[in-house]
Amino acid sequence: MSSRPLAALPKAHLHLHFTGSMRLASVLDLAGARDVRLPDALTRDWPPRLSGADERGWFRFQRLYDSARGVVQGEAAMRRVVREAAADDHAEGSGWLELQVDPTSYAAAVGGITPALEIVLDEARAVSREAEHGAPFAAVGIIVAASRTRHPLEARTLARLAAMNAGDEAGEVLGFGLSNDERRGETAQFAGAFDIARRAGLMLVPHAGELLGPAAVETAIASLAPDRIGHGVRSVEDPRVLEIVAEDGIALEVCPHSNLSLGVYRDPSQVPLRRLVDAGVTVALGADDPLLFGTRLVDQYELARSAGFTDAELADLARGSVRASRAPARIRQRLLTGIDAWLAAEPA
Ligand SMILES: [Zn+2]
């Protein structure tokens, strides 16, 4: 059995949410400083037992999320989230992180969505600069995500803000997403926001096909014309949709432990990694919300390994993550070269 260390495998991380990225210790620390009482699932019963199978399960997930978001108020806390996400990603072999944020959630404490996004971008620029000089951080680009549970006009406002900060470097807005409970909101109503983002040259990366099946993926493709899809795993339930995803070259940001935690699949062998890869779909593994799921990036690769992926196939997954990313050419090249070197080295 080969066993090259997965934390040493260079990779890009394309699906990680701002608050969901947080270290539990930092949540506790910030809560203490603000004298906020956290639910047991974020203290002595961590990680929480979740389910996304019904509205109640999702409501509980959202409530925990809200508790965590509640302690990330103010500039210093926001900067800390970006910095720690970049450090933790680096420790897992990620050289490029696309961090997803809905600035609405942090706006109140800093004077609006514009300063909220500015703070995140500024810290992303700072850690990325330090990373270029050898500091232990992944370089960080930002994806602005609107919430399906809010009015589509709010999504347009966010898309315009994202467009004003659009770029293809670390510390810039690279893409525009759509998150939160898939069962809420009507996907087609967000097409206007996605048009604004598209015209600004942003990557389009909505969530679809985790809590809902292949029809949701098909709708997202038809109405939003995405470059990548968050999750999308349930495409496999309809060969026709799977073929569209593969033919259109839409990469899927697959987060196996998120699927397991939310009860989409009961055990690791059900996560359809092999079927997606066999269908020719580019898969980029992501951690989604380590704070709530209790797993980070390397755990997703471990799951693939335990599902039978060889080191050569794991290297291919890592290559997929880099190719599906918006990483600048120099970072992309460095990561791809590193992946070759990882595979060329003798396993332990
Ligand atoms: Zn997500």
JSON list of N, CA and C in Angstrom, two decimals, residues 235-281:
[
{"chain": "A", "resi": 235, "resn": "SER", "atom": "N", "xyz": [-25.67, 15.05, -9.29]},
{"chain": "A", "resi": 235, "resn": "SER", "atom": "CA", "xyz": [-25.73, 14.92, -10.75]},
{"chain": "A", "resi": 235, "resn": "SER", "atom": "C", "xyz": [-25.72, 13.47, -11.17]},
{"chain": "A", "resi": 236, "resn": "VAL", "atom": "N", "xyz": [-25.04, 12.64, -10.37]},
{"chain": "A", "resi": 236, "resn": "VAL", "atom": "CA", "xyz": [-24.89, 11.23, -10.77]},
{"chain": "A", "resi": 236, "resn": "VAL", "atom": "C", "xyz": [-26.24, 10.50, -10.82]},
{"chain": "A", "resi": 237, "resn": "GLU", "atom": "N", "xyz": [-27.25, 11.11, -10.20]},
{"chain": "A", "resi": 237, "resn": "GLU", "atom": "CA", "xyz": [-28.56, 10.43, -10.17]},
{"chain": "A", "resi": 237, "resn": "GLU", "atom": "C", "xyz": [-29.29, 10.50, -11.51]},
{"chain": "A", "resi": 238, "resn": "ASP", "atom": "N", "xyz": [-28.78, 11.33, -12.43]},
{"chain": "A", "resi": 238, "resn": "ASP", "atom": "CA", "xyz": [-29.38, 11.40, -13.76]},
{"chain": "A", "resi": 238, "resn": "ASP", "atom": "C", "xyz": [-28.25, 11.43, -14.80]},
{"chain": "A", "resi": 239, "resn": "PRO", "atom": "N", "xyz": [-28.09, 10.33, -15.54]},
{"chain": "A", "resi": 239, "resn": "PRO", "atom": "CA", "xyz": [-26.97, 10.22, -16.50]},
{"chain": "A", "resi": 239, "resn": "PRO", "atom": "C", "xyz": [-26.93, 11.39, -17.48]},
{"chain": "A", "resi": 240, "resn": "ARG", "atom": "N", "xyz": [-28.11, 11.92, -17.81]},
{"chain": "A", "resi": 240, "resn": "ARG", "atom": "CA", "xyz": [-28.17, 13.02, -18.77]},
{"chain": "A", "resi": 240, "resn": "ARG", "atom": "C", "xyz": [-27.55, 14.29, -18.15]},
{"chain": "A", "resi": 241, "resn": "VAL", "atom": "N", "xyz": [-27.87, 14.56, -16.88]},
{"chain": "A", "resi": 241, "resn": "VAL", "atom": "CA", "xyz": [-27.33, 15.74, -16.19]},
{"chain": "A", "resi": 241, "resn": "VAL", "atom": "C", "xyz": [-25.82, 15.57, -15.99]},
{"chain": "A", "resi": 242, "resn": "LEU", "atom": "N", "xyz": [-25.44, 14.36, -15.62]},
{"chain": "A", "resi": 242, "resn": "LEU", "atom": "CA", "xyz": [-24.01, 14.08, -15.43]},
{"chain": "A", "resi": 242, "resn": "LEU", "atom": "C", "xyz": [-23.24, 14.35, -16.72]},
{"chain": "A", "resi": 243, "resn": "GLU", "atom": "N", "xyz": [-23.85, 13.98, -17.83]},
{"chain": "A", "resi": 243, "resn": "GLU", "atom": "CA", "xyz": [-23.20, 14.19, -19.12]},
{"chain": "A", "resi": 243, "resn": "GLU", "atom": "C", "xyz": [-23.08, 15.68, -19.45]},
{"chain": "A", "resi": 244, "resn": "ILE", "atom": "N", "xyz": [-24.12, 16.43, -19.12]},
{"chain": "A", "resi": 244, "resn": "ILE", "atom": "CA", "xyz": [-24.07, 17.88, -19.35]},
{"chain": "A", "resi": 244, "resn": "ILE", "atom": "C", "xyz": [-22.93, 18.51, -18.55]},
{"chain": "A", "resi": 245, "resn": "VAL", "atom": "N", "xyz": [-22.84, 18.11, -17.27]},
{"chain": "A", "resi": 245, "resn": "VAL", "atom": "CA", "xyz": [-21.79, 18.66, -16.39]},
{"chain": "A", "resi": 245, "resn": "VAL", "atom": "C", "xyz": [-20.41, 18.35, -16.99]},
{"chain": "A", "resi": 246, "resn": "ALA", "atom": "N", "xyz": [-20.23, 17.09, -17.42]},
{"chain": "A", "resi": 246, "resn": "ALA", "atom": "CA", "xyz": [-18.94, 16.68, -17.98]},
{"chain": "A", "resi": 246, "resn": "ALA", "atom": "C", "xyz": [-18.67, 17.40, -19.30]},
{"chain": "A", "resi": 247, "resn": "GLU", "atom": "N", "xyz": [-19.66, 17.43, -20.18]},
{"chain": "A", "resi": 247, "resn": "GLU", "atom": "CA", "xyz": [-19.47, 18.02, -21.52]},
{"chain": "A", "resi": 247, "resn": "GLU", "atom": "C", "xyz": [-19.21, 19.52, -21.44]},
{"chain": "A", "resi": 248, "resn": "ASP", "atom": "N", "xyz": [-19.92, 20.19, -20.53]},
{"chain": "A", "resi": 248, "resn": "ASP", "atom": "CA", "xyz": [-19.73, 21.63, -20.40]},
{"chain": "A", "resi": 248, "resn": "ASP", "atom": "C", "xyz": [-18.47, 21.99, -19.62]},
{"chain": "A", "resi": 249, "resn": "GLY", "atom": "N", "xyz": [-17.77, 20.98, -19.12]},
{"chain": "A", "resi": 249, "resn": "GLY", "atom": "CA", "xyz": [-16.53, 21.25, -18.39]},
{"chain": "A", "resi": 249, "resn": "GLY", "atom": "C", "xyz": [-16.77, 22.00, -17.09]},
{"chain": "A", "resi": 250, "resn": "ILE", "atom": "N", "xyz": [-17.90, 21.73, -16.47]},
{"chain": "A", "resi": 250, "resn": "ILE", "atom": "CA", "xyz": [-18.21, 22.39, -15.19]},
{"chain": "A", "resi": 250, "resn": "ILE", "atom": "C", "xyz": [-17.59, 21.57, -14.07]},
{"chain": "A", "resi": 251, "resn": "ALA", "atom": "N", "xyz": [-16.62, 22.17, -13.38]},
{"chain": "A", "resi": 251, "resn": "ALA", "atom": "CA", "xyz": [-15.97, 21.45, -12.28]},
{"chain": "A", "resi": 251, "resn": "ALA", "atom": "C", "xyz": [-16.91, 21.41, -11.08]},
{"chain": "A", "resi": 252, "resn": "LEU", "atom": "N", "xyz": [-16.83, 20.32, -10.33]},
{"chain": "A", "resi": 252, "resn": "LEU", "atom": "CA", "xyz": [-17.63, 20.22, -9.12]},
{"chain": "A", "resi": 252, "resn": "LEU", "atom": "C", "xyz": [-16.74, 20.35, -7.88]},
{"chain": "A", "resi": 253, "resn": "GLU", "atom": "N", "xyz": [-17.16, 21.22, -6.97]},
{"chain": "A", "resi": 253, "resn": "GLU", "atom": "CA", "xyz": [-16.46, 21.36, -5.70]},
{"chain": "A", "resi": 253, "resn": "GLU", "atom": "C", "xyz": [-17.10, 20.36, -4.74]},
{"chain": "A", "resi": 254, "resn": "VAL", "atom": "N", "xyz": [-16.49, 19.20, -4.64]},
{"chain": "A", "resi": 254, "resn": "VAL", "atom": "CA", "xyz": [-17.09, 18.11, -3.88]},
{"chain": "A", "resi": 254, "resn": "VAL", "atom": "C", "xyz": [-16.57, 18.12, -2.44]},
{"chain": "A", "resi": 255, "resn": "CYS", "atom": "N", "xyz": [-17.47, 18.10, -1.50]},
{"chain": "A", "resi": 255, "resn": "CYS", "atom": "CA", "xyz": [-17.12, 18.18, -0.08]},
{"chain": "A", "resi": 255, "resn": "CYS", "atom": "C", "xyz": [-17.72, 16.96, 0.63]},
{"chain": "A", "resi": 256, "resn": "PRO", "atom": "N", "xyz": [-17.02, 15.80, 0.56]},
{"chain": "A", "resi": 256, "resn": "PRO", "atom": "CA", "xyz": [-17.60, 14.54, 1.03]},
{"chain": "A", "resi": 256, "resn": "PRO", "atom": "C", "xyz": [-18.11, 14.58, 2.47]},
{"chain": "A", "resi": 257, "resn": "HIS", "atom": "N", "xyz": [-17.32, 15.15, 3.37]},
{"chain": "A", "resi": 257, "resn": "HIS", "atom": "CA", "xyz": [-17.73, 15.13, 4.78]},
{"chain": "A", "resi": 257, "resn": "HIS", "atom": "C", "xyz": [-18.91, 16.06, 5.05]},
{"chain": "A", "resi": 258, "resn": "SER", "atom": "N", "xyz": [-19.09, 17.06, 4.22]},
{"chain": "A", "resi": 258, "resn": "SER", "atom": "CA", "xyz": [-20.28, 17.89, 4.32]},
{"chain": "A", "resi": 258, "resn": "SER", "atom": "C", "xyz": [-21.50, 17.05, 3.97]},
{"chain": "A", "resi": 259, "resn": "ASN", "atom": "N", "xyz": [-21.40, 16.29, 2.88]},
{"chain": "A", "resi": 259, "resn": "ASN", "atom": "CA", "xyz": [-22.49, 15.40, 2.47]},
{"chain": "A", "resi": 259, "resn": "ASN", "atom": "C", "xyz": [-22.85, 14.41, 3.57]},
{"chain": "A", "resi": 260, "resn": "LEU", "atom": "N", "xyz": [-21.80, 13.87, 4.21]},
{"chain": "A", "resi": 260, "resn": "LEU", "atom": "CA", "xyz": [-22.04, 12.88, 5.27]},
{"chain": "A", "resi": 260, "resn": "LEU", "atom": "C", "xyz": [-22.67, 13.54, 6.49]},
{"chain": "A", "resi": 261, "resn": "SER", "atom": "N", "xyz": [-22.13, 14.70, 6.89]},
{"chain": "A", "resi": 261, "resn": "SER", "atom": "CA", "xyz": [-22.65, 15.38, 8.07]},
{"chain": "A", "resi": 261, "resn": "SER", "atom": "C", "xyz": [-24.09, 15.80, 7.89]},
{"chain": "A", "resi": 262, "resn": "LEU", "atom": "N", "xyz": [-24.44, 16.19, 6.67]},
{"chain": "A", "resi": 262, "resn": "LEU", "atom": "CA", "xyz": [-25.80, 16.66, 6.43]},
{"chain": "A", "resi": 262, "resn": "LEU", "atom": "C", "xyz": [-26.74, 15.51, 6.06]},
{"chain": "A", "resi": 263, "resn": "GLY", "atom": "N", "xyz": [-26.21, 14.31, 6.07]},
{"chain": "A", "resi": 263, "resn": "GLY", "atom": "CA", "xyz": [-27.08, 13.14, 5.87]},
{"chain": "A", "resi": 263, "resn": "GLY", "atom": "C", "xyz": [-27.47, 12.90, 4.43]},
{"chain": "A", "resi": 264, "resn": "VAL", "atom": "N", "xyz": [-26.74, 13.53, 3.49]},
{"chain": "A", "resi": 264, "resn": "VAL", "atom": "CA", "xyz": [-27.02, 13.29, 2.08]},
{"chain": "A", "resi": 264, "resn": "VAL", "atom": "C", "xyz": [-26.61, 11.85, 1.73]},
{"chain": "A", "resi": 265, "resn": "TYR", "atom": "N", "xyz": [-25.49, 11.41, 2.33]},
{"chain": "A", "resi": 265, "resn": "TYR", "atom": "CA", "xyz": [-25.06, 10.02, 2.21]},
{"chain": "A", "resi": 265, "resn": "TYR", "atom": "C", "xyz": [-24.83, 9.47, 3.61]},
{"chain": "A", "resi": 266, "resn": "ARG", "atom": "N", "xyz": [-25.12, 8.18, 3.76]},
{"chain": "A", "resi": 266, "resn": "ARG", "atom": "CA", "xyz": [-25.01, 7.59, 5.09]},
{"chain": "A", "resi": 266, "resn": "ARG", "atom": "C", "xyz": [-23.60, 7.14, 5.42]},
{"chain": "A", "resi": 267, "resn": "ASP", "atom": "N", "xyz": [-22.86, 6.68, 4.42]},
{"chain": "A", "resi": 267, "resn": "ASP", "atom": "CA", "xyz": [-21.49, 6.28, 4.72]},
{"chain": "A", "resi": 267, "resn": "ASP", "atom": "C", "xyz": [-20.56, 6.66, 3.56]},
{"chain": "A", "resi": 268, "resn": "PRO", "atom": "N", "xyz": [-19.26, 6.76, 3.88]},
{"chain": "A", "resi": 268, "resn": "PRO", "atom": "CA", "xyz": [-18.29, 7.30, 2.91]},
{"chain": "A", "resi": 268, "resn": "PRO", "atom": "C", "xyz": [-18.33, 6.62, 1.54]},
{"chain": "A", "resi": 269, "resn": "SER", "atom": "N", "xyz": [-18.65, 5.32, 1.53]},
{"chain": "A", "resi": 269, "resn": "SER", "atom": "CA", "xyz": [-18.63, 4.61, 0.24]},
{"chain": "A", "resi": 269, "resn": "SER", "atom": "C", "xyz": [-19.73, 5.11, -0.70]},
{"chain": "A", "resi": 270, "resn": "GLN", "atom": "N", "xyz": [-20.73, 5.81, -0.14]},
{"chain": "A", "resi": 270, "resn": "GLN", "atom": "CA", "xyz": [-21.82, 6.30, -0.99]},
{"chain": "A", "resi": 270, "resn": "GLN", "atom": "C", "xyz": [-21.49, 7.61, -1.71]},
{"chain": "A", "resi": 271, "resn": "VAL", "atom": "N", "xyz": [-20.48, 8.33, -1.22]},
{"chain": "A", "resi": 271, "resn": "VAL", "atom": "CA", "xyz": [-20.10, 9.58, -1.89]},
{"chain": "A", "resi": 271, "resn": "VAL", "atom": "C", "xyz": [-19.59, 9.22, -3.28]},
{"chain": "A", "resi": 272, "resn": "PRO", "atom": "N", "xyz": [-20.23, 9.74, -4.34]},
{"chain": "A", "resi": 272, "resn": "PRO", "atom": "CA", "xyz": [-19.97, 9.20, -5.69]},
{"chain": "A", "resi": 272, "resn": "PRO", "atom": "C", "xyz": [-18.72, 9.76, -6.37]},
{"chain": "A", "resi": 273, "resn": "LEU", "atom": "N", "xyz": [-17.61, 9.81, -5.63]},
{"chain": "A", "resi": 273, "resn": "LEU", "atom": "CA", "xyz": [-16.37, 10.36, -6.19]},
{"chain": "A", "resi": 273, "resn": "LEU", "atom": "C", "xyz": [-15.94, 9.61, -7.45]},
{"chain": "A", "resi": 274, "resn": "ARG", "atom": "N", "xyz": [-15.93, 8.28, -7.31]},
{"chain": "A", "resi": 274, "resn": "ARG", "atom": "CA", "xyz": [-15.46, 7.46, -8.42]},
{"chain": "A", "resi": 274, "resn": "ARG", "atom": "C", "xyz": [-16.34, 7.64, -9.66]},
{"chain": "A", "resi": 275, "resn": "ARG", "atom": "N", "xyz": [-17.64, 7.70, -9.44]},
{"chain": "A", "resi": 275, "resn": "ARG", "atom": "CA", "xyz": [-18.54, 7.84, -10.59]},
{"chain": "A", "resi": 275, "resn": "ARG", "atom": "C", "xyz": [-18.36, 9.18, -11.28]},
{"chain": "A", "resi": 276, "resn": "LEU", "atom": "N", "xyz": [-18.12, 10.22, -10.50]},
{"chain": "A", "resi": 276, "resn": "LEU", "atom": "CA", "xyz": [-17.91, 11.54, -11.10]},
{"chain": "A", "resi": 276, "resn": "LEU", "atom": "C", "xyz": [-16.63, 11.55, -11.93]},
{"chain": "A", "resi": 277, "resn": "VAL", "atom": "N", "xyz": [-15.58, 11.02, -11.34]},
{"chain": "A", "resi": 277, "resn": "VAL", "atom": "CA", "xyz": [-14.29, 11.00, -12.05]},
{"chain": "A", "resi": 277, "resn": "VAL", "atom": "C", "xyz": [-14.38, 10.15, -13.31]},
{"chain": "A", "resi": 278, "resn": "ASP", "atom": "N", "xyz": [-15.02, 8.98, -13.17]},
{"chain": "A", "resi": 278, "resn": "ASP", "atom": "CA", "xyz": [-15.17, 8.10, -14.33]},
{"chain": "A", "resi": 278, "resn": "ASP", "atom": "C", "xyz": [-15.98, 8.75, -15.45]},
{"chain": "A", "resi": 279, "resn": "ALA", "atom": "N", "xyz": [-16.90, 9.64, -15.07]},
{"chain": "A", "resi": 279, "resn": "ALA", "atom": "CA", "xyz": [-17.73, 10.32, -16.08]},
{"chain": "A", "resi": 279, "resn": "ALA", "atom": "C", "xyz": [-16.97, 11.47, -16.75]},
{"chain": "A", "resi": 280, "resn": "GLY", "atom": "N", "xyz": [-15.74, 11.72, -16.27]},
{"chain": "A", "resi": 280, "resn": "GLY", "atom": "CA", "xyz": [-14.94, 12.77, -16.88]},
{"chain": "A", "resi": 280, "resn": "GLY", "atom": "C", "xyz": [-15.17, 14.15, -16.27]},
{"chain": "A", "resi": 281, "resn": "VAL", "atom": "N", "xyz": [-15.77, 14.17, -15.09]},
{"chain": "A", "resi": 281, "resn": "VAL", "atom": "CA", "xyz": [-16.01, 15.45, -14.41]},
{"chain": "A", "resi": 281, "resn": "VAL", "atom": "C", "xyz": [-14.76, 15.85, -13.62]}
]
